Tab-separated table of C-alpha atoms in Angstrom:
chain	number	residue	atom	x	y	z
A	1	MET	CA	184.168	105.461	100.337
A	2	LYS	CA	182.282	102.661	98.647
A	3	ASN	CA	179.442	102.998	101.198
A	4	LEU	CA	179.358	106.756	100.634
A	5	PHE	CA	179.050	106.197	96.870
A	6	LEU	CA	176.197	103.759	97.401
A	7	SER	CA	174.420	106.265	99.650
A	8	PHE	CA	174.636	108.953	96.991
A	9	ALA	CA	173.354	106.467	94.384
A	10	ALA	CA	170.439	105.553	96.604
A	11	ILE	CA	169.536	109.202	97.140
A	12	ALA	CA	169.708	109.829	93.385
A	13	ALA	CA	167.465	106.843	92.723
A	14	LEU	CA	164.922	108.043	95.278
A	15	SER	CA	164.989	111.520	93.769
A	16	LEU	CA	164.315	110.042	90.319
A	17	VAL	CA	161.361	108.036	91.640
A	18	SER	CA	160.030	111.140	93.371
A	19	CYS	CA	160.276	113.178	90.173
A	20	ASN	CA	158.573	110.500	88.127
A	21	SER	CA	155.800	110.198	90.674
A	22	SER	CA	155.288	113.956	90.630
A	23	ASP	CA	155.193	113.965	86.839
A	24	ASP	CA	152.621	111.149	86.827
A	25	SER	CA	150.341	112.969	89.262
A	26	GLY	CA	150.539	116.036	87.036
A	27	ASN	CA	149.126	114.005	84.176
A	28	THR	CA	146.054	112.794	86.020
A	29	ALA	CA	142.655	114.225	86.841
A	30	LYS	CA	140.392	113.686	89.846
A	31	LEU	CA	136.779	112.667	89.496
A	32	ASN	CA	133.940	112.668	92.020
A	33	VAL	CA	131.117	110.299	91.053
A	34	LYS	CA	127.760	111.210	92.616
A	35	LEU	CA	124.393	109.464	92.714
A	36	THR	CA	121.098	111.268	92.146
A	37	ASP	CA	117.583	110.200	91.142
A	38	ALA	CA	114.561	111.134	89.085
A	39	PRO	CA	111.670	110.669	91.564
A	40	ALA	CA	109.107	107.885	91.369
A	41	LYS	CA	105.775	107.059	92.981
A	42	TYR	CA	107.054	104.261	95.212
A	43	ASP	CA	107.653	104.068	98.950
A	44	ALA	CA	111.287	103.095	98.303
A	45	VAL	CA	113.549	101.808	95.551
A	46	LYS	CA	116.491	99.974	97.123
A	47	ILE	CA	119.551	99.349	94.956
A	48	ASP	CA	122.588	97.281	95.968
A	49	ILE	CA	125.626	99.231	94.679
A	50	LYS	CA	129.057	97.559	94.663
A	51	SER	CA	131.458	99.526	92.459
A	52	VAL	CA	131.899	102.029	89.635
A	53	GLU	CA	133.924	101.339	86.489
A	54	ILE	CA	135.179	104.039	84.117
A	55	ASN	CA	136.569	103.526	80.602
A	56	SER	CA	139.521	105.777	79.711
A	57	ASP	CA	141.187	105.925	76.313
A	58	GLN	CA	144.521	105.999	78.173
A	59	SER	CA	144.074	103.126	80.612
A	60	GLY	CA	141.007	101.122	79.554
A	61	TRP	CA	138.478	100.032	82.175
A	62	ASN	CA	139.237	101.117	85.752
A	63	THR	CA	137.330	99.854	88.803
A	64	PHE	CA	136.689	102.103	91.810
A	65	SER	CA	135.168	100.927	95.069
A	66	VAL	CA	132.076	102.692	96.337
A	67	ILE	CA	132.903	104.715	99.455
A	68	LYS	CA	130.169	102.897	101.363
A	69	PRO	CA	129.064	99.879	99.320
A	70	GLY	CA	125.608	98.587	100.157
A	71	VAL	CA	121.902	99.154	99.642
A	72	TYR	CA	120.682	102.691	98.917
A	73	ASN	CA	117.133	104.015	98.635
A	74	LEU	CA	117.202	106.034	95.410
A	75	LEU	CA	114.293	108.168	96.594
A	76	ASP	CA	116.594	109.746	99.197
A	77	PHE	CA	118.368	111.559	96.343
A	78	ARG	CA	115.572	113.321	94.453
A	79	ASN	CA	114.904	116.982	93.563
A	80	GLY	CA	118.532	118.078	93.554
A	81	MET	CA	119.814	115.866	96.386
A	82	ASP	CA	122.843	113.654	95.727
A	83	MET	CA	125.465	111.501	97.428
A	84	LEU	CA	129.187	111.055	96.797
A	85	LEU	CA	129.440	107.498	95.505
A	86	ALA	CA	133.127	107.127	94.592
A	87	GLU	CA	136.328	109.089	94.116
A	88	ALA	CA	138.601	108.349	91.180
A	89	GLU	CA	141.937	109.450	89.766
A	90	LEU	CA	142.500	108.802	86.078
A	91	PRO	CA	145.074	109.694	83.415
A	92	ALA	CA	144.283	112.833	81.469
A	93	GLY	CA	142.370	111.901	78.341
A	94	THR	CA	138.907	111.020	77.111
A	95	ILE	CA	136.217	109.149	79.021
A	96	SER	CA	133.608	107.424	76.876
A	97	GLN	CA	131.713	104.979	79.097
A	98	MET	CA	130.962	104.056	82.676
A	99	ARG	CA	129.578	100.963	84.394
A	100	LEU	CA	127.659	100.679	87.646
A	101	VAL	CA	128.087	97.241	89.226
A	102	LEU	CA	125.137	96.093	91.348
A	103	GLY	CA	124.633	93.237	93.771
A	104	THR	CA	121.535	91.067	94.032
A	105	ASN	CA	119.879	92.693	97.056
A	106	ASN	CA	117.544	95.012	95.102
A	107	SER	CA	113.896	95.669	95.965
A	108	VAL	CA	110.951	98.064	95.583
A	109	VAL	CA	108.478	99.004	98.324
A	110	ILE	CA	104.888	99.643	97.178
A	111	ASP	CA	102.102	100.510	99.634
A	112	GLY	CA	104.246	99.212	102.483
A	113	VAL	CA	105.000	95.854	100.831
A	114	GLU	CA	108.583	95.064	99.756
A	115	TYR	CA	109.077	93.125	96.510
A	116	PRO	CA	112.413	91.715	95.283
A	117	LEU	CA	113.610	93.057	91.959
A	118	SER	CA	114.802	90.514	89.433
A	119	THR	CA	117.815	91.828	87.560
A	120	PRO	CA	119.271	91.191	84.101
A	121	SER	CA	122.304	88.918	83.940
A	122	ALA	CA	124.293	91.811	82.453
A	123	MET	CA	124.438	93.375	85.921
A	124	GLN	CA	127.147	90.881	86.869
A	125	SER	CA	129.519	92.755	84.573
A	126	GLY	CA	127.972	96.160	85.246
A	127	LEU	CA	125.347	98.445	83.755
A	128	LYS	CA	127.093	100.209	80.887
A	129	PHE	CA	126.164	103.745	79.875
A	130	ASN	CA	127.817	106.539	77.909
A	131	TRP	CA	129.552	109.565	79.358
A	132	HIS	CA	131.777	111.600	77.075
A	133	GLN	CA	134.248	113.904	78.822
A	134	THR	CA	137.813	115.020	78.178
A	135	LEU	CA	139.810	115.148	81.417
A	136	ALA	CA	142.546	117.802	81.523
A	137	ALA	CA	145.746	117.156	83.474
A	138	GLY	CA	145.372	118.444	87.026
A	139	GLY	CA	141.619	118.938	86.605
A	140	ALA	CA	138.887	118.043	89.094
A	141	TYR	CA	135.438	116.993	87.877
A	142	ASN	CA	132.043	116.067	89.263
A	143	VAL	CA	129.838	113.598	87.399
A	144	TRP	CA	126.328	112.591	88.422
A	145	ILE	CA	124.743	109.199	87.754
A	146	ASP	CA	121.020	109.894	87.451
A	147	PHE	CA	119.178	106.644	88.136
A	148	ASP	CA	115.597	107.091	86.891
A	149	ALA	CA	113.718	104.988	89.468
A	150	GLY	CA	110.284	105.583	87.938
A	151	ARG	CA	111.248	104.244	84.505
A	152	SER	CA	113.539	101.513	85.833
A	153	ILE	CA	110.899	99.410	87.629
A	154	VAL	CA	108.830	97.127	85.386
A	155	LYS	CA	105.876	95.082	86.616
A	156	GLN	CA	105.812	91.599	85.102
A	157	GLY	CA	102.718	89.733	83.980
A	158	ASN	CA	102.963	87.359	86.964
A	159	GLY	CA	102.869	90.227	89.477
A	160	THR	CA	106.612	90.317	90.168
A	161	TYR	CA	108.886	93.306	89.502
A	162	ALA	CA	112.052	93.613	87.433
A	163	LEU	CA	114.832	96.166	87.483
A	164	LYS	CA	115.608	97.420	83.976
A	165	PRO	CA	117.749	100.458	84.750
A	166	VAL	CA	117.344	103.739	82.888
A	167	ILE	CA	120.444	105.817	83.617
A	168	ARG	CA	121.870	109.061	82.309
A	169	THR	CA	125.008	110.960	83.309
A	170	PHE	CA	125.907	114.620	83.394
A	171	SER	CA	128.647	116.929	84.642
A	172	GLU	CA	128.904	120.636	85.377
A	173	LEU	CA	129.439	121.189	81.640
A	174	THR	CA	126.057	119.637	80.843
A	175	ASP	CA	124.196	120.694	83.966
A	176	GLY	CA	121.350	123.016	83.087
A	177	GLN	CA	118.744	123.136	85.850
A	178	ILE	CA	115.072	123.964	86.387
A	179	LYS	CA	113.473	124.492	89.777
A	180	GLY	CA	110.182	125.714	91.156
A	181	TYR	CA	107.164	124.986	93.352
A	182	VAL	CA	103.746	123.579	92.536
A	183	LEU	CA	100.667	123.953	94.735
A	184	PRO	CA	98.425	122.661	96.216
A	185	GLN	CA	99.703	119.337	97.536
A	186	ASP	CA	96.181	117.915	97.060
A	187	ALA	CA	96.696	118.032	93.278
A	188	LYS	CA	99.300	115.208	93.539
A	189	SER	CA	101.192	116.691	90.619
A	190	LEU	CA	103.915	115.256	88.437
A	191	ILE	CA	106.198	117.679	86.591
A	192	HIS	CA	107.544	116.802	83.134
A	193	VAL	CA	110.260	118.450	81.062
A	194	ILE	CA	109.480	117.928	77.367
A	195	ASN	CA	111.664	118.570	74.327
A	196	VAL	CA	109.438	118.567	71.220
A	197	ASN	CA	107.378	115.417	71.933
A	198	ASP	CA	109.937	113.583	74.055
A	199	THR	CA	109.750	113.628	77.868
A	200	ILE	CA	113.319	114.281	79.046
A	201	ALA	CA	112.740	114.024	82.796
A	202	THR	CA	109.986	113.733	85.406
A	203	ALA	CA	109.853	115.100	88.964
A	204	LEU	CA	107.669	114.202	91.927
A	205	PRO	CA	107.544	117.348	94.117
A	206	ASN	CA	108.458	117.321	97.786
A	207	ALA	CA	105.752	117.778	100.413
A	208	ASP	CA	106.179	121.572	100.229
A	209	GLY	CA	105.785	121.513	96.432
A	210	PHE	CA	109.471	121.988	95.598
A	211	PHE	CA	110.880	120.263	92.519
A	212	MET	CA	114.199	120.412	90.704
A	213	PHE	CA	115.646	119.009	87.501
A	214	LYS	CA	119.411	118.691	86.988
A	215	GLY	CA	121.571	117.643	84.070
A	216	LEU	CA	119.457	119.204	81.311
A	217	PRO	CA	121.192	120.072	78.023
A	218	SER	CA	120.952	123.686	76.891
A	219	ALA	CA	117.690	123.979	74.967
A	220	THR	CA	114.157	125.354	75.090
A	221	TYR	CA	111.604	123.083	76.762
A	222	LYS	CA	107.959	122.773	77.684
A	223	VAL	CA	107.333	122.171	81.389
A	224	SER	CA	104.102	120.325	82.092
A	225	TYR	CA	102.425	120.400	85.521
A	226	ASP	CA	100.118	117.380	85.484
A	227	ALA	CA	97.639	116.913	88.319
A	228	ASP	CA	96.411	113.449	89.242
A	229	ALA	CA	93.147	112.920	87.334
A	230	SER	CA	91.336	111.821	90.501
A	231	THR	CA	91.864	115.199	92.216
A	232	GLY	CA	89.856	117.359	89.786
A	233	TYR	CA	92.649	119.934	89.376
A	234	GLY	CA	93.555	121.194	85.909
A	235	ASP	CA	96.974	120.841	84.301
A	236	VAL	CA	99.278	123.732	83.424
A	237	ASN	CA	101.854	123.918	80.615
A	238	LYS	CA	104.676	126.441	80.452
A	239	GLU	CA	106.090	126.872	76.963
A	240	ASN	CA	109.512	128.126	75.855
A	241	VAL	CA	111.365	127.521	79.125
A	242	SER	CA	115.008	128.294	78.337
A	243	VAL	CA	117.798	126.265	79.957
A	244	THR	CA	121.491	127.173	79.822
A	245	TYR	CA	124.502	125.153	80.982
A	246	GLY	CA	125.625	126.056	84.488
A	247	GLN	CA	122.512	128.077	85.307
A	248	VAL	CA	119.286	127.466	87.226
A	249	THR	CA	116.008	128.496	85.587
A	250	ASN	CA	113.623	129.405	88.416
A	251	LEU	CA	109.950	128.964	87.493
A	252	GLY	CA	108.704	130.303	90.821
A	253	THR	CA	105.415	128.982	92.238
A	254	THR	CA	102.663	127.564	90.036
A	255	THR	CA	99.225	126.997	91.553
A	256	LEU	CA	96.842	124.522	89.958
A	257	VAL	CA	93.120	125.181	90.168
A	258	LYS	CA	89.943	123.181	89.664
A	259	PRO	CA	87.979	124.159	86.544
A	260	ASN	CA	84.565	125.755	87.190
């Protein structure tokens, strides 16, 4: 009889643990952290990514391993391409900041030559940047880390290169998009999204002329198609380009011409 009583007690205890576990899972949210890039005029920008840290008002700083830690070429993730970097589960609540922890094996390839990138000492504790999001219980979210390769590489006076990361984050709730094509390839164009006098983002088109911007706040922008000065092609500006959260503004194909 005593053994039977103990068995019932054990079952009750297991049931209580099961209920508590179920309740806990109902108070959490899932988060997919993805990596994307604003294109740059380099052969490659190789970044050694170790982990992602997320600051929650409920649980403080949480560290999540990268699914495949190692060296990534940021230029593989331009014009709308991305990669799943980490998966996280966090208590429902508010997220305010994130950190990207890098290793020391970072480099840039220019005209076929690879140069090491010196990195700030702060990278040992992670590159901190803001991301404000309220996670609802049972919710699932995607967040993109947009690593601006072009603005993150700084040439030093002694000919070496330093990594001074420029990073922004966005989610579906702040993901307005612009896409289009620019021709001809000979113009070697750069595309800029400008809000008043501030350049928000820059794109280097693919070989077929395709470009895409993601993570733009809802606003009205100027889109500037700037040909390389050495090509002789003229620039084109498109004014009053409207962007709305969750939608893609398609600018179609723009063809640059040489002035007479």
